Coordinates of C-alpha atoms and ligand atoms in Angstrom, one line a residue:
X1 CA 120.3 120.7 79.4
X2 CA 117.8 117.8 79.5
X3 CA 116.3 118.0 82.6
X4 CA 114.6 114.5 84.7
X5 CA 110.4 114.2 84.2
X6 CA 109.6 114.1 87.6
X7 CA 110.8 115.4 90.9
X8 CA 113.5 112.6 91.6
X9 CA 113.8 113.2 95.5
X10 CA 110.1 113.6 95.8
X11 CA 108.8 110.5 94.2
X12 CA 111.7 107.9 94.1
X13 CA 113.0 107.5 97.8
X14 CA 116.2 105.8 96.5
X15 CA 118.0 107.9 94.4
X16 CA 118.2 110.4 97.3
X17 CA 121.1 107.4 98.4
X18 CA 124.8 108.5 98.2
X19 CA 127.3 105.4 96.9
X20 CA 130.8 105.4 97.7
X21 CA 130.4 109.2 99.0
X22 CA 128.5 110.0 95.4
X23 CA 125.3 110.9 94.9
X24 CA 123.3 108.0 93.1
X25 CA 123.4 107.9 89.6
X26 CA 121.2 105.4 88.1
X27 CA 122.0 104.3 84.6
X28 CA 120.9 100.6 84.8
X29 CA 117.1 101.5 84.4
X30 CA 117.1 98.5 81.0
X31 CA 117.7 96.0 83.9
X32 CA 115.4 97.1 86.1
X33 CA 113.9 101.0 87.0
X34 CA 113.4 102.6 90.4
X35 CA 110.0 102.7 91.8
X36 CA 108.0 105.9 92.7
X37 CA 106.9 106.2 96.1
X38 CA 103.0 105.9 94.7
X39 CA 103.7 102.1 93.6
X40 CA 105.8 101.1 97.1
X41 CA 102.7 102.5 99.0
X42 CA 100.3 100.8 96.9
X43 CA 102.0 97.6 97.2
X44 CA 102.4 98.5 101.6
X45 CA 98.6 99.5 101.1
X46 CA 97.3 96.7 99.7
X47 CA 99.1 94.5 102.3
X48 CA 97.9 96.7 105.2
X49 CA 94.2 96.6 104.0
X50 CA 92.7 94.7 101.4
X51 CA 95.2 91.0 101.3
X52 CA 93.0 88.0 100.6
X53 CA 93.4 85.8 97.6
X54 CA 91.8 86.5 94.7
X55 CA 88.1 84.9 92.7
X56 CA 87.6 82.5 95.3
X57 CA 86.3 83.5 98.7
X58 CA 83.3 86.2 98.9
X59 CA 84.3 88.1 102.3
X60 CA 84.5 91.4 101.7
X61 CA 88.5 91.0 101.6
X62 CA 88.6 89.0 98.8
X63 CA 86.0 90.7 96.9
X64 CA 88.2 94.0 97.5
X65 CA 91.1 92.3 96.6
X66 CA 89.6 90.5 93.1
X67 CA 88.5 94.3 91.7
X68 CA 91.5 95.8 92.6
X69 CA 93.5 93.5 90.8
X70 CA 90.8 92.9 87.9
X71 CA 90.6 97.6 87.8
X72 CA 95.1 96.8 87.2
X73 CA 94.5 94.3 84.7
X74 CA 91.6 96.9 83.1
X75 CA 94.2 99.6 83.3
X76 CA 97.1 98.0 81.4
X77 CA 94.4 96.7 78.4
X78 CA 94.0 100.5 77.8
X79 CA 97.4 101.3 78.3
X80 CA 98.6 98.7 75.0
X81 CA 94.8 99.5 73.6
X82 CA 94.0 96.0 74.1
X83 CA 90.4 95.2 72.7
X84 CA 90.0 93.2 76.2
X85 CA 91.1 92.7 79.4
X86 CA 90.7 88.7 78.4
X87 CA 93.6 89.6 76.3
X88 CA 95.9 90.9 79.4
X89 CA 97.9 87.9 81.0
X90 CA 99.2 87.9 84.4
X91 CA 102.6 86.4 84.0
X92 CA 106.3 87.0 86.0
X93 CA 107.6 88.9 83.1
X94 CA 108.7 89.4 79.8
X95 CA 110.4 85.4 80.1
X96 CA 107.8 84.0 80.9
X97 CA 105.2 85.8 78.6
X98 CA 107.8 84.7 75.5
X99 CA 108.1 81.2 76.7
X100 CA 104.5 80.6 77.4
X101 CA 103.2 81.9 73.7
X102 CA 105.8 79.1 72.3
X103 CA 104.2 76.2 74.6
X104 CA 100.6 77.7 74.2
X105 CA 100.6 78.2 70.2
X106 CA 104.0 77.0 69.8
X107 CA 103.5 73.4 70.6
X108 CA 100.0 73.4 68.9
X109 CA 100.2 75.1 65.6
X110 CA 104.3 74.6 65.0
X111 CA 104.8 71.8 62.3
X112 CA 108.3 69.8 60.9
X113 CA 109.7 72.4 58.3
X114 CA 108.1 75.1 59.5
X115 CA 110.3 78.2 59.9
X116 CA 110.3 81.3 62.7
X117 CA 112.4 84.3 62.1
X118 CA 113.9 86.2 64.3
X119 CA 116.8 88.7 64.8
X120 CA 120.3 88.2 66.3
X121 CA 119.9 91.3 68.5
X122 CA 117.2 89.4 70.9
X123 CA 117.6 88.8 74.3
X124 CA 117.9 85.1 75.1
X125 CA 114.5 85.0 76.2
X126 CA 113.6 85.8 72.6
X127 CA 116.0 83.6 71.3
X128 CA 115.7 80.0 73.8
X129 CA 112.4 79.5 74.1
X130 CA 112.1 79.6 69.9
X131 CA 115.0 76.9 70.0
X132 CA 113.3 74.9 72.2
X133 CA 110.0 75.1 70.2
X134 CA 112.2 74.3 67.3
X135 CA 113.9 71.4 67.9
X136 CA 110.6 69.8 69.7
X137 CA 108.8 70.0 66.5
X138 CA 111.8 69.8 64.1
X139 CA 111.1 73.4 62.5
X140 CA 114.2 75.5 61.8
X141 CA 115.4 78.8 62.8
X142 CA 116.2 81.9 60.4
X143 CA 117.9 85.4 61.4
X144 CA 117.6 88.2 60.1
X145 CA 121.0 90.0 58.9
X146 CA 121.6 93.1 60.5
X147 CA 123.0 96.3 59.1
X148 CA 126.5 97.5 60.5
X149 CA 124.6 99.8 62.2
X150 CA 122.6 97.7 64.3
X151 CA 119.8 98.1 62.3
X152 CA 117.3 96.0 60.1
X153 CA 115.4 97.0 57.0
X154 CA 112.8 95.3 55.5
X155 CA 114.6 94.3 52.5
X156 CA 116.6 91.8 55.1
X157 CA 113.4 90.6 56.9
X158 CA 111.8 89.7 53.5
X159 CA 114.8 87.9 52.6
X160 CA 114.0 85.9 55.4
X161 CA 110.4 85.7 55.3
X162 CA 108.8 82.8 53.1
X163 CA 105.6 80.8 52.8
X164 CA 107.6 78.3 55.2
X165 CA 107.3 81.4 57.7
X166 CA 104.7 80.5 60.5
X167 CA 106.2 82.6 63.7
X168 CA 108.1 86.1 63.3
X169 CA 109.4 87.2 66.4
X170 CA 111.3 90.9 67.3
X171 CA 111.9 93.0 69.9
X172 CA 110.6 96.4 69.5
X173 CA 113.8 98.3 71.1
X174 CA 116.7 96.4 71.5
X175 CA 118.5 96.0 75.3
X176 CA 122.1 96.7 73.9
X177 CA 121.6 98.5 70.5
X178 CA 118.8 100.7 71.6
X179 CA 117.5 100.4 68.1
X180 CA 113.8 100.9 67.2
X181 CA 112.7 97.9 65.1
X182 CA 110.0 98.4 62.4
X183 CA 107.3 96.4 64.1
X184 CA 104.5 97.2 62.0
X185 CA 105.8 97.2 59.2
X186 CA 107.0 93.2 60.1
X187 CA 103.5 91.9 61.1
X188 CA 102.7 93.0 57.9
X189 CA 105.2 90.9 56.1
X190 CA 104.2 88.4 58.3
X191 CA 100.6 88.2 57.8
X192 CA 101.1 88.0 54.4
X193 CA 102.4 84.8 54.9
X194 CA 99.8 83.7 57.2
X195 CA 102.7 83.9 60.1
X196 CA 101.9 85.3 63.7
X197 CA 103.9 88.5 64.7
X198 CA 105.1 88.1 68.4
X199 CA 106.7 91.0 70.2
X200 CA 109.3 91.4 73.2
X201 CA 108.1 94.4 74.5
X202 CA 110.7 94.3 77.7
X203 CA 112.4 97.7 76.3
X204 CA 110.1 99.6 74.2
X205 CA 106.7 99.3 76.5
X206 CA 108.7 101.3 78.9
X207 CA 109.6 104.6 77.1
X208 CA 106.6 104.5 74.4
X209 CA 103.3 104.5 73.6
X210 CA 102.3 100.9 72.3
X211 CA 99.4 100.6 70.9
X212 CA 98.5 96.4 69.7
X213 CA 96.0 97.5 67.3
X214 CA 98.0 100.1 65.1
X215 CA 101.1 97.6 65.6
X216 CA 98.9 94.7 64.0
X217 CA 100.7 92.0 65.8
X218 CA 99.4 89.3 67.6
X219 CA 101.2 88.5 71.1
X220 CA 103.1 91.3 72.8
X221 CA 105.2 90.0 76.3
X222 CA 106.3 93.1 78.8
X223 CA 107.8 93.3 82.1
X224 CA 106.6 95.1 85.2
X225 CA 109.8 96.1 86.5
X226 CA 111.3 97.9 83.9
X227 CA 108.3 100.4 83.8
X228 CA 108.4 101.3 87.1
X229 CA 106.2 98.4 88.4
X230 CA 107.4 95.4 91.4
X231 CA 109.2 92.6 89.9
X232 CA 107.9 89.3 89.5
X233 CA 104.9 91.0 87.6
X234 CA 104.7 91.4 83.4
X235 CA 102.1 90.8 80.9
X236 CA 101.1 88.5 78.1
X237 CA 98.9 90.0 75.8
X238 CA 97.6 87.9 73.0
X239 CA 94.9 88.5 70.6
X240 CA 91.5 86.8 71.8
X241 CA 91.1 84.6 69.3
X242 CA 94.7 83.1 69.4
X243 CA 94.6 83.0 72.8
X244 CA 91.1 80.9 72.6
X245 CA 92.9 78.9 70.1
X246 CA 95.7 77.9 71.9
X247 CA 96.4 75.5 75.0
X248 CA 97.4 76.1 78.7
X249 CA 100.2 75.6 79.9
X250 CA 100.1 75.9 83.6
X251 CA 98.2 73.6 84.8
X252 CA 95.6 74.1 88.4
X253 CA 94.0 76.4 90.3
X254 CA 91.6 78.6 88.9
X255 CA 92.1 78.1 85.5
X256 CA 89.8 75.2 84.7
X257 CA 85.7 75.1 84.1
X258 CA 85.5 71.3 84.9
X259 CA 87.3 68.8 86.8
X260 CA 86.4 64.8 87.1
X261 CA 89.2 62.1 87.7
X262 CA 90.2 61.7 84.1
X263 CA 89.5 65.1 82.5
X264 CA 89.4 68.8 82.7
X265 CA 87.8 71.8 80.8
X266 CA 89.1 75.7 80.8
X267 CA 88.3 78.5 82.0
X268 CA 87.6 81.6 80.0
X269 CA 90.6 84.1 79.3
X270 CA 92.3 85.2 80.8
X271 CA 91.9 82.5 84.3
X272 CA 92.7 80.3 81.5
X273 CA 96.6 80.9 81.4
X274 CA 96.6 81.9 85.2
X275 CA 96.8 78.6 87.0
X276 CA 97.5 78.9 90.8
X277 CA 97.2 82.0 93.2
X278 CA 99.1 84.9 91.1
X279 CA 101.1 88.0 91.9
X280 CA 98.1 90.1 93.5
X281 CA 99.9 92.8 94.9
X282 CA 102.3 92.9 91.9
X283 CA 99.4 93.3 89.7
X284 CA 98.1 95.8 91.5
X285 CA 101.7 97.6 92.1
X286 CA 102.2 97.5 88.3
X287 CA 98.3 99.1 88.0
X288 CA 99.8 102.0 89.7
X289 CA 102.8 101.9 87.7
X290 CA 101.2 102.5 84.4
X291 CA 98.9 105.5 86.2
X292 CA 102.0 107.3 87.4
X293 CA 103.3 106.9 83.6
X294 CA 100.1 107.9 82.2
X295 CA 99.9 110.9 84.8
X296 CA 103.5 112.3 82.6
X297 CA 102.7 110.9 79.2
X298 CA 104.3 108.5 77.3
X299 CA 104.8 110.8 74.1
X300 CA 106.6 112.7 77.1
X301 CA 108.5 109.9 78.2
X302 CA 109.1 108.7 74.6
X303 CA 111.0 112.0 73.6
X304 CA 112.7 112.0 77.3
X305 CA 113.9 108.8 76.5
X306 CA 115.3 108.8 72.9
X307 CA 116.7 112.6 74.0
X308 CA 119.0 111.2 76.6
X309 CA 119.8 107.9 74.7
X310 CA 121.0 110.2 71.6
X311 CA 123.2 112.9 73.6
X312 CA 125.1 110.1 75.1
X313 CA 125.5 108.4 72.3
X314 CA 127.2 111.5 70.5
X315 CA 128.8 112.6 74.0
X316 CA 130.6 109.5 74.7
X317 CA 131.9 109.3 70.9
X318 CA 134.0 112.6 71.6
X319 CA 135.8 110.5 74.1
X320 CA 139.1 109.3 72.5
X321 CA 139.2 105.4 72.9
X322 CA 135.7 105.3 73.4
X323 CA 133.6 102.7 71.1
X324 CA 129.9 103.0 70.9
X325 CA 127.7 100.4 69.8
X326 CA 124.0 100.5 67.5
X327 CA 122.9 103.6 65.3
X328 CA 123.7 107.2 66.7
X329 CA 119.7 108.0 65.6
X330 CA 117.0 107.4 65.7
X331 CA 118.1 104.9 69.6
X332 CA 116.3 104.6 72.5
X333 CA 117.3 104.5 76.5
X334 CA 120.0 102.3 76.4
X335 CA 123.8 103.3 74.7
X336 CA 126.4 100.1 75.2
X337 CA 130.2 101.2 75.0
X338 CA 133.6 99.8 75.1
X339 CA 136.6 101.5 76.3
X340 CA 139.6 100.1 74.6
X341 CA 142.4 98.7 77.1
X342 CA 139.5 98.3 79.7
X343 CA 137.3 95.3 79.9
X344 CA 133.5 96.3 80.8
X345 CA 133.5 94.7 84.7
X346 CA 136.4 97.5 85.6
X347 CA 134.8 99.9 83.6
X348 CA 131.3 99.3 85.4
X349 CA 133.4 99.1 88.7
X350 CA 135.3 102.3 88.5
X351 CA 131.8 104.0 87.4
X352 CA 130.6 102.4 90.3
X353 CA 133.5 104.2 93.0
X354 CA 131.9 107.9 91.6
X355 CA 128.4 106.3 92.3
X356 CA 127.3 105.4 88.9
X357 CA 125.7 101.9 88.5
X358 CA 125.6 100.5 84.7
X359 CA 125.7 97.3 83.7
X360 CA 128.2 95.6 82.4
X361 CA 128.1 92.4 80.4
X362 CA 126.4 90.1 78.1
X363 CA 123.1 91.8 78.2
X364 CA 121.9 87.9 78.0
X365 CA 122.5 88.8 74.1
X366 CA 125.3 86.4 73.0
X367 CA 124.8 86.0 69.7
X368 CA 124.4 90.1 69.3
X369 CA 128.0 90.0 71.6
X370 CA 129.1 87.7 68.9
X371 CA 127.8 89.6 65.8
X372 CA 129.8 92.6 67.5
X373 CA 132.7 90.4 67.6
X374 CA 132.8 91.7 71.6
X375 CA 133.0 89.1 74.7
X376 CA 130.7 91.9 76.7
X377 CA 130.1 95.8 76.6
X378 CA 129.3 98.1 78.9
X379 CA 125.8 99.8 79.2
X380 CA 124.4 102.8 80.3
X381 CA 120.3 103.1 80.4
X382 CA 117.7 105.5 80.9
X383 CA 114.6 106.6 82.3
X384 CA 112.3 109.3 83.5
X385 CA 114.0 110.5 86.5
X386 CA 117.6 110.7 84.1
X387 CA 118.9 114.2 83.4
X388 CA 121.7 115.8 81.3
X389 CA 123.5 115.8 85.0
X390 CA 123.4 112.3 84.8
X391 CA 124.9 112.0 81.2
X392 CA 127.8 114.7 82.5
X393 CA 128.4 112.6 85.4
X394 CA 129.0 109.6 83.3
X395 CA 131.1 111.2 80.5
X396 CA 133.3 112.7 83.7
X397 CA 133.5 109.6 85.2
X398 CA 134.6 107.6 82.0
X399 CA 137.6 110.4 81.7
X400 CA 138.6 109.5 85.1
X401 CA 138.4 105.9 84.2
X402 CA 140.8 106.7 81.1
X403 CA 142.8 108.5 83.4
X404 CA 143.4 106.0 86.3
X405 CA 143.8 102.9 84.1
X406 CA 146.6 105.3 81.8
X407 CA 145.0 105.4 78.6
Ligands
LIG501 N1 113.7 91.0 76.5 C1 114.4 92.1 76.5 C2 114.6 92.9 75.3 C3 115.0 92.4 77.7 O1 115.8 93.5 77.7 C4 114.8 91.6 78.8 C5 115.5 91.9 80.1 C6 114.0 90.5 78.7 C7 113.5 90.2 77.5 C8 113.7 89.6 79.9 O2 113.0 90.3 80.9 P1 112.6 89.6 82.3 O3 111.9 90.7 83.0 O4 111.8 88.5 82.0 O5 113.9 89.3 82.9 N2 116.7 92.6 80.0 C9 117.7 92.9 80.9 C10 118.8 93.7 80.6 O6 118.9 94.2 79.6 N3 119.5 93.7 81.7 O7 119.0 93.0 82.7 C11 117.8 92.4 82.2

């Protein structure tokens, strides 16, 4: 039996909740996780003691307030083994991280002809903002085919890459498949053709190690709240000299050198991308974040992770009626089903009468929905405070779903 990382009634306060007369079983982690009691007192703390804005005023507030947020900042450069903390961007999440690297290089480098690739399993944050760049600079859009499986091999990426190639953009893990793309081994491909190698990190900085350097890419875009940290907090990390190379997009407040009526200069990374007053106590709630996932491990977390994601997969494929979506192995934290005769909302609702909450849905992956030939699917995702309860709780509950709906 796979038993939960960490002490679930010690450290997160909300799974101790009952639903509908059920204890709490949280399978909607890909969405957004629970947060340890550490990271709500740190966020309480911070507001209790130390608020003040931040690289502006010199009372001793505001001093304590601009180290504790510039010690988070520190923390998550070692956590993706960033060369810098001038590579770690302060942004609200994943979106924006993806959206800003097409303004910032986007809108400068992108010329008429030029080509990105990307996959049809991306999230539409990894899919719009790309579109956008596109038609603004009249450069075209090319998808890599997917396996039946979910999957993509590299024979299908280089099919797509050419010397027309000038952005290649994946996610690492994907939200609905729970695949585990071959990121290095893409950059590569990509640098060969003088391309940059951008990385939605949303699902896969969560429940593994990342390290920038031994992926060779060159912009990674994560989210705070799906590892544990507030929302409204997530990172852009961008190599320095692409960063330098590229152009603000927020525009104010702290992220200038030089102002006169006409003209302005920048700041140095990172202020440079940080325009206005940001998300101090998120950044500092998400510092704390990555030091309770460093205190278990992210090799830990990594096999916790891909454990409970392959047991359900192979549980809920027992169930007669039951279709499972993406590879059974090597997946990741999330496994997306379909019960035949039930659409996903009453599946999700059902779950959610025995206390289970999944998500059911798009995912915000319509083209993938679309590949699958499904209008929606529902999902179940994991995290560190999951256990082999939680997967027998689901696979009971899904039986009783069958049951009460006559199947
Ligand atoms: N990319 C991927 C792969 C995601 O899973 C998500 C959010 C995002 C980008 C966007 O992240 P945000 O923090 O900016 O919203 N995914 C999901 C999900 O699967 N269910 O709800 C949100």
């Amino acid at each position: 039996m796979i038993t939960a990382l960490v002490d679930i009634t010690e450290d997160f306060p909300i799974l101790k909740r009952q639903i509908n007369g059920h204890r709490l079983v949280y399978l909607d982690s890909a969405a957004t996780s629970q947060k340890p009691q550490s990271v709500i007192d740190c966020i309480t703390k911070y507001y209790e003691n130390t608020n003040a804005n931040v690289l502006r005023s010199v009372h001793t507030l505001a001093e304590e307030a601009t180290v504790a947020m510039q010690e988070a900042r520190e923390k998550i450069a070692r956590f993706i083994h960033a060369n810098s903390y001038r590579e770690v961007i302060f942004t609200r999440g994943t979106t924006e991280s993806l959206n800003t690297i097409a303004r910032a290089w986007g809108d400068k480098f992108l010329k008429e002809g030029d080509e990105i690739v990307l996959s049809p399993m991306e999230h539409h944050s990894n899919i719009i903002p790309w579109q956008q760049l596109a038609k603004r600079k009249g450069a075209h859009l090319r998808y890599i085919d997917l396996n039946k499986d979910g999957t993509i091999t590299i024979e299908s990426v280089k099919k797509q890459i050419s010397n027309r190639t000038r952005i290649v953009t994946l996610s690492a893990v994907s939200n609905v498949l729970g695949t585990i793309n071959p990121i290095a081994e893409v950059a590569k491909l990509a640098h060969e053709v003088g391309a940059i190698m951008v990385v939605d990190g949303a699902q896969s900085v969560p429940h593994q190690p990342t390290d920038v350097q031994n992926l060779g890419i060159d912009f990674l875009a994560f989210s705070g709240h799906k590892m544990l940290g507030p929302t409204g907090i997530g990172i852009l990390w961008g190599k320095e000299a692409l960063l330098e190379a590229s152009d603000p997009v927020i525009f104010g407040g702290e992220m200038i050198a030089y102002v006169d009526r006409e003209n302005a200069t920048w700041a140095e990374l990172p202020a440079k991308f940080e325009g206005g007053t940001p998300h101090i106590a998120g950044a500092i709630g998400l510092g704390s974040a990555v030091d309770y996932l460093n205190a278990i491990g992210m090799s830990r977390i990594e096999e916790h992770s891909r454990e409970l994601a392959q047991e359900t997969y192979q549980r809920l494929e027992e169930i007669p009626g039951v279709i499972v979506y993406g590879p059974p192995y090597p997946r990741t934290s999330v496994v997306a089903f379909n019960i035949s005769g039930i659409h996903s909302h009453d599946v999700s609702q059902v779950l959610d009468a025995q206390g289970i909450a999944i998500r059911a849905g798009h995912h915000c992956a319509q083209p993938l929905m679309r590949w699958l030939d499904v209008g929606s699917t529902a999902r179940a995702s994991f995290y560190l405070y999951n256990s082999g309860q939680d997967i027998d709780a689901l696979v009971d509950a899904i039986k009783t779903a069958r049951r009460y709906f006559k199947l």
